[in-house]
Short mmCIF file of C-alpha atoms and ligand atoms in Angstrom, two decimals:
data_model
loop_
_atom_site.label_atom_id
_atom_site.label_comp_id
_atom_site.label_asym_id
_atom_site.label_seq_id
_atom_site.Cartn_x
_atom_site.Cartn_y
_atom_site.Cartn_z
CA MET A 206 78.50 -57.99 13.32
CA SER A 207 81.25 -58.73 15.84
CA GLY A 208 83.04 -61.76 17.20
CA ALA A 209 85.50 -62.73 19.89
CA SER A 210 88.94 -61.78 18.63
CA SER A 211 91.65 -64.44 18.68
CA HIS A 212 94.81 -62.57 17.79
CA ASP A 213 97.05 -65.63 17.89
CA GLN A 214 95.13 -66.64 14.75
CA PRO A 215 95.17 -64.72 11.44
CA GLY A 216 91.38 -64.51 11.47
CA THR A 217 88.36 -64.38 13.78
CA PHE A 218 85.18 -66.38 13.17
CA LEU A 219 82.06 -64.18 13.31
CA PRO A 220 79.14 -66.17 14.77
CA TRP A 221 76.52 -63.39 14.46
CA ASP A 222 77.21 -62.80 10.76
CA THR A 223 77.38 -66.56 10.17
CA ASP A 224 73.96 -67.16 11.77
CA PHE A 225 72.47 -64.20 9.96
CA PHE A 226 73.75 -64.97 6.44
CA GLY A 227 73.63 -68.76 6.73
CA PHE A 228 77.26 -69.30 5.68
CA ARG A 229 80.53 -69.04 7.58
CA VAL A 230 81.93 -65.50 7.89
CA GLY A 231 85.21 -64.31 9.40
CA ARG A 232 87.40 -61.27 9.51
CA ALA A 233 91.16 -60.90 9.13
CA ASN A 234 92.81 -59.76 12.35
CA ALA A 235 95.66 -57.80 10.77
CA THR A 236 95.30 -54.56 8.81
CA THR A 237 98.34 -55.23 6.62
CA LEU A 238 99.42 -58.18 4.47
CA THR A 239 102.73 -59.72 3.53
CA ARG A 240 103.11 -62.70 1.20
CA THR A 241 103.44 -64.94 4.25
CA SER A 242 100.51 -63.50 6.21
CA LEU A 243 98.33 -63.63 3.08
CA ASP A 244 99.03 -67.36 2.75
CA GLU A 245 98.35 -67.83 6.46
CA VAL A 246 95.01 -66.05 6.42
CA LEU A 247 93.87 -67.92 3.28
CA GLN A 248 94.91 -71.21 4.89
CA TRP A 249 93.01 -70.28 8.07
CA CYS A 250 89.89 -69.55 5.98
CA ARG A 251 90.10 -72.96 4.32
CA ALA A 252 90.61 -74.73 7.65
CA GLU A 253 87.64 -72.83 9.15
CA ARG A 254 85.48 -73.33 6.01
CA ILE A 255 84.97 -69.55 5.78
CA ARG A 256 82.88 -68.45 2.78
CA CYS A 257 83.35 -64.70 3.18
CA LEU A 258 86.28 -63.00 4.91
CA TYR A 259 86.14 -59.29 5.78
CA PHE A 260 89.46 -57.46 5.65
CA ALA A 261 89.94 -53.84 6.79
CA ALA A 262 93.24 -52.73 5.27
CA ASP A 263 95.48 -49.92 6.35
CA ARG A 264 95.13 -47.39 3.53
CA GLU A 265 98.79 -46.35 3.90
CA ALA A 266 100.20 -49.79 3.15
CA PRO A 267 100.58 -50.01 -0.66
CA GLU A 268 102.02 -53.54 -0.57
CA THR A 269 98.91 -54.67 1.33
CA LEU A 270 96.55 -53.22 -1.27
CA ALA A 271 98.52 -54.87 -4.10
CA LEU A 272 98.61 -58.23 -2.30
CA ALA A 273 94.89 -58.03 -1.54
CA ALA A 274 94.20 -57.59 -5.25
CA THR A 275 96.40 -60.52 -6.29
CA GLY A 276 95.03 -62.65 -3.41
CA GLY A 277 91.50 -62.54 -4.79
CA PHE A 278 90.15 -59.90 -2.39
CA GLN A 279 87.37 -57.74 -3.75
CA PHE A 280 87.39 -54.02 -2.91
CA VAL A 281 84.06 -53.06 -1.33
CA ASP A 282 84.39 -49.83 0.63
CA VAL A 283 86.48 -47.04 2.04
CA ARG A 284 85.31 -46.61 5.62
CA LEU A 285 85.73 -43.32 7.45
CA ASP A 286 85.62 -43.13 11.23
CA LEU A 287 84.76 -39.68 12.50
CA SER A 288 85.01 -38.43 16.04
CA LEU A 289 83.73 -35.53 18.09
CA SER A 290 84.94 -34.50 21.52
CA LEU A 291 82.10 -33.56 23.87
CA GLY A 292 84.43 -32.92 26.79
CA ASN A 293 85.06 -29.24 26.28
CA ARG A 294 81.90 -28.14 24.49
CA PRO A 295 80.21 -25.37 26.45
CA ALA A 296 76.70 -26.03 25.10
CA LEU A 297 75.04 -28.42 22.71
CA PRO A 298 72.45 -27.31 20.15
CA ALA A 299 68.86 -28.25 20.98
CA ALA A 300 67.50 -31.31 19.24
CA GLY A 301 63.96 -30.16 18.61
CA PRO A 302 60.81 -31.33 20.37
CA SER A 303 59.68 -34.07 18.00
CA ILE A 304 62.61 -36.41 18.67
CA ARG A 305 62.02 -39.07 21.32
CA PRO A 306 63.15 -42.55 22.36
CA ALA A 307 61.51 -45.20 20.19
CA GLN A 308 58.66 -47.28 21.62
CA PRO A 309 57.87 -50.91 20.71
CA ASP A 310 55.26 -49.81 18.11
CA ASP A 311 57.89 -47.72 16.32
CA ILE A 312 60.20 -50.63 15.61
CA PRO A 313 58.40 -52.30 12.63
CA PRO A 314 58.13 -49.01 10.65
CA LEU A 315 61.68 -48.02 11.62
CA ALA A 316 62.94 -51.44 10.47
CA ALA A 317 61.06 -50.91 7.18
CA LEU A 318 62.78 -47.53 6.74
CA ALA A 319 66.18 -49.09 7.58
CA ARG A 320 65.72 -51.72 4.85
CA HIS A 321 65.92 -49.05 2.15
CA SER A 322 68.20 -46.44 3.75
CA HIS A 323 71.74 -47.83 3.74
CA ARG A 324 72.46 -48.60 0.08
CA ASP A 325 75.94 -47.10 0.35
CA SER A 326 77.09 -49.93 2.58
CA ARG A 327 79.45 -52.74 1.56
CA PHE A 328 76.68 -55.33 1.90
CA PHE A 329 74.78 -53.72 -0.98
CA LYS A 330 77.91 -53.10 -3.06
CA ASP A 331 79.03 -56.74 -2.90
CA PRO A 332 76.78 -58.89 -5.13
CA GLY A 333 77.81 -61.92 -3.03
CA PHE A 334 75.21 -60.75 -0.50
CA PRO A 335 71.66 -60.93 -1.90
CA SER A 336 70.10 -57.45 -1.60
CA SER A 337 67.15 -58.91 0.35
CA GLN A 338 69.63 -60.10 3.00
CA ALA A 339 71.45 -56.76 3.01
CA GLU A 340 68.08 -55.05 3.57
CA GLU A 341 67.16 -57.41 6.37
CA LEU A 342 70.58 -56.83 7.99
CA TYR A 343 69.70 -53.16 8.58
CA ALA A 344 66.18 -54.01 9.77
CA GLU A 345 67.74 -56.42 12.27
CA TRP A 346 70.32 -53.78 13.25
CA ILE A 347 67.46 -51.44 14.30
CA ARG A 348 65.76 -54.22 16.29
CA ARG A 349 69.04 -55.13 17.99
CA ASP A 350 69.88 -51.51 18.84
CA TYR A 351 66.38 -51.12 20.28
CA ARG A 352 66.87 -54.20 22.49
CA GLN A 353 70.47 -53.47 23.54
CA HIS A 354 71.05 -49.73 23.12
CA THR A 355 68.91 -46.66 22.35
CA VAL A 356 66.96 -45.69 19.24
CA LEU A 357 65.78 -42.09 18.93
CA THR A 358 63.05 -41.41 16.41
CA ALA A 359 61.43 -38.43 14.77
CA GLY A 360 57.74 -38.25 13.96
CA GLY A 361 55.67 -41.40 13.91
CA GLY A 362 52.88 -42.38 16.23
CA LEU A 363 49.84 -43.85 14.47
CA PRO A 364 48.87 -43.26 11.72
CA ALA A 365 52.02 -41.41 10.63
CA ALA A 366 55.16 -43.31 9.69
CA PRO A 367 58.33 -42.21 11.50
CA SER A 368 60.45 -39.85 9.46
CA GLY A 369 63.87 -40.76 10.78
CA TYR A 370 66.00 -42.43 13.41
CA VAL A 371 69.41 -42.39 15.02
CA THR A 372 70.81 -45.18 17.18
CA CYS A 373 73.13 -44.53 20.12
CA GLN A 374 75.30 -46.80 22.20
CA VAL A 375 77.94 -46.33 24.85
CA SER A 376 80.99 -48.45 24.16
CA GLY A 377 84.19 -48.52 26.17
CA GLY A 378 83.46 -46.33 29.19
CA GLN A 379 82.94 -42.75 28.09
CA ARG A 380 82.95 -43.30 24.34
CA GLY A 381 79.65 -43.07 22.53
CA ARG A 382 78.88 -44.43 19.08
CA ILE A 383 76.21 -43.50 16.56
CA GLY A 384 75.27 -46.77 14.89
CA LEU A 385 72.75 -45.86 12.19
CA ILE A 386 71.03 -42.66 11.15
CA ALA A 387 68.50 -42.14 8.38
CA VAL A 388 65.77 -39.78 7.28
CA ALA A 389 62.88 -40.92 5.05
CA PRO A 390 63.56 -39.78 1.45
CA ALA A 391 60.50 -37.47 1.34
CA GLN A 392 61.70 -35.65 4.48
CA GLN A 393 65.37 -35.24 3.55
CA GLY A 394 67.01 -31.85 3.08
CA ARG A 395 64.84 -30.10 5.70
CA GLY A 396 67.15 -30.21 8.71
CA LEU A 397 65.87 -33.44 10.26
CA GLY A 398 69.21 -35.24 9.95
CA ARG A 399 70.87 -32.37 11.78
CA ALA A 400 68.19 -32.47 14.51
CA LEU A 401 68.71 -36.23 14.94
CA VAL A 402 72.47 -35.76 15.30
CA ASN A 403 71.88 -33.02 17.86
CA ALA A 404 69.48 -35.28 19.77
CA ALA A 405 72.09 -38.05 19.76
CA LEU A 406 74.73 -35.63 21.06
CA GLN A 407 72.39 -34.56 23.86
CA TRP A 408 71.81 -38.21 24.69
CA PHE A 409 75.56 -38.96 24.79
CA HIS A 410 76.14 -35.88 26.92
CA SER A 411 73.53 -37.10 29.44
CA ALA A 412 75.22 -40.52 29.40
CA LYS A 413 78.49 -38.76 30.43
CA CYS A 414 80.29 -39.59 27.19
CA THR A 415 83.29 -37.40 26.44
CA GLU A 416 83.75 -38.57 22.84
CA VAL A 417 81.36 -39.72 20.11
CA ARG A 418 82.37 -41.83 17.13
CA VAL A 419 80.56 -42.69 13.94
CA ALA A 420 81.52 -44.62 10.81
CA THR A 421 80.42 -43.89 7.28
CA GLN A 422 81.49 -44.57 3.72
CA ALA A 423 83.77 -42.36 1.64
CA SER A 424 81.03 -42.48 -1.03
CA ASN A 425 78.41 -41.09 1.38
CA VAL A 426 78.94 -37.36 0.94
CA ALA A 427 75.60 -36.42 2.54
CA ALA A 428 76.46 -38.29 5.75
CA GLN A 429 79.99 -36.84 5.87
CA ARG A 430 78.68 -33.31 5.48
CA LEU A 431 76.00 -33.92 8.09
CA TYR A 432 78.59 -35.08 10.64
CA GLN A 433 81.11 -32.39 9.70
CA ALA A 434 78.43 -29.73 10.15
CA ALA A 435 77.96 -31.05 13.72
CA GLY A 436 81.70 -30.72 14.40
CA PHE A 437 82.89 -34.29 13.73
CA ARG A 438 86.39 -34.69 12.28
CA THR A 439 87.81 -37.66 10.39
CA ALA A 440 89.84 -39.81 12.78
CA GLU A 441 90.69 -42.88 10.67
CA SER A 442 90.09 -44.38 7.26
CA SER A 443 90.44 -47.97 6.09
CA VAL A 444 90.00 -49.84 2.84
CA TRP A 445 87.59 -52.76 3.10
CA PHE A 446 87.74 -55.95 1.08
CA HIS A 447 85.73 -59.15 0.96
CA ARG A 448 87.35 -62.46 0.01
CA TRP A 449 84.92 -65.14 -1.11
CA PHE A 450 85.66 -68.86 -1.12
CA PRO A 451 83.75 -71.58 -2.95
CA SER A 452 81.12 -73.19 -0.74
CA SER A 453 82.89 -76.56 -0.88
CA VAL A 454 86.09 -75.48 1.01
C1 LIG B 275 72.47 -38.48 5.69
C2 LIG B 275 71.00 -38.09 5.99
C3 LIG B 275 70.59 -38.71 7.32
C4 LIG B 275 70.87 -36.57 6.04
O1 LIG B 275 69.56 -36.25 6.48
P1 LIG B 275 68.82 -34.88 6.03
O2 LIG B 275 67.62 -34.72 6.86
O3 LIG B 275 68.63 -34.88 4.57
O4 LIG B 275 69.93 -33.80 6.43
P2 LIG B 275 69.69 -32.27 6.79
O5 LIG B 275 68.61 -31.70 5.94
O6 LIG B 275 69.52 -32.13 8.27
O7 LIG B 275 71.08 -31.63 6.39
C5 LIG B 275 72.14 -31.47 7.33
C6 LIG B 275 73.45 -31.31 6.59
O8 LIG B 275 73.80 -32.55 5.97
C7 LIG B 275 74.43 -32.30 4.71
N1 LIG B 275 73.62 -32.94 3.65
C8 LIG B 275 72.40 -33.52 3.80
N2 LIG B 275 72.01 -34.04 2.63
C9 LIG B 275 72.99 -33.79 1.74
C10 LIG B 275 73.19 -34.11 0.37
N3 LIG B 275 72.28 -34.80 -0.33
N4 LIG B 275 74.35 -33.71 -0.21
C11 LIG B 275 75.28 -33.04 0.48
N5 LIG B 275 75.16 -32.71 1.79
C12 LIG B 275 74.02 -33.09 2.39
C13 LIG B 275 74.52 -30.81 4.56
O9 LIG B 275 75.76 -30.39 5.10
C14 LIG B 275 73.41 -30.32 5.45
O10 LIG B 275 73.64 -29.06 5.96
P3 LIG B 275 73.34 -27.75 5.08
O11 LIG B 275 71.99 -27.95 4.48
O12 LIG B 275 73.40 -26.65 6.08
O13 LIG B 275 74.43 -27.72 4.06
C15 LIG B 275 70.05 -38.59 4.84
O14 LIG B 275 70.60 -38.17 3.60
C16 LIG B 275 69.86 -40.09 4.81
O15 LIG B 275 68.98 -40.63 5.48
N6 LIG B 275 70.66 -40.81 4.00
C17 LIG B 275 70.53 -42.28 3.90
C18 LIG B 275 71.04 -42.98 5.15
C19 LIG B 275 72.50 -42.73 5.39
O16 LIG B 275 73.29 -42.65 4.47
N7 LIG B 275 72.88 -42.66 6.67
C20 LIG B 275 74.27 -42.38 7.08
C21 LIG B 275 75.09 -43.58 7.30
S1 LIG B 275 74.52 -44.65 8.61
#
């Protein structure tokens, strides 16, 4: 999902994604393209035997979008980054009593819920990624966030299946990030998503974060409205492409 950035190169090799998908994955370092930089990044991919290159383009660079199209890049997503300042909020809404940090027994059912919850993502939209692998990516994301960060869950405890989750991490000092959030389909539309966001905000507040960020897709209206209702505002947007190369390069 991330890799060490080498900005003297046009691209960065992504070891985690490569291990997970079983083919070499990289991302373009720049957010704009010129004819020259397009050639350079394609050459870098061939030298590195990259099969799939991620490219997050600046949406305000029309030449870049045109060059991406002629360079064989496939449009996969418009990503929105939303942000909320916690610094000057007098009080945060209560989360509700049923939301708690996940325990080891919660992780298999939460991973099962994650498999089917994130169909708006670029990994499901791009047929280059088998849907079984896209599903497993989100299951693994929950396991990783449980090991490395914090997963809050609603409901659950045997024999009931958990009805939702939100994952929280502190990145870069006082900045918090919501990684994933989902509510089981049968429980949606009853305020649980809002309660999970409130629980996450309480958690970030306790962790002394002054800002919280979250990313979602332009196509995910439910998620946007959920975050906007909690006070998040759009901070950035970018146009995402994937560039595939034949396996023999
Ligand atoms: C996004 C999601 C978590 C919302 O959970 P939920 O429990 O249904 O949400 P709530 O009932 O608490 O609704 C909270 C607000 O979200 C918005 N919202 C929720 N579902 C919506 C929908 N289908 N369409 C439009 N707005 C919606 C509304 O603004 C709502 O507030 P309102 O009812 O006062 O208008 C849920 O739809 C989901 O799990 N989706 C799949 C996973 C996903 O896309 N996650 C986000 C990206 S990681």
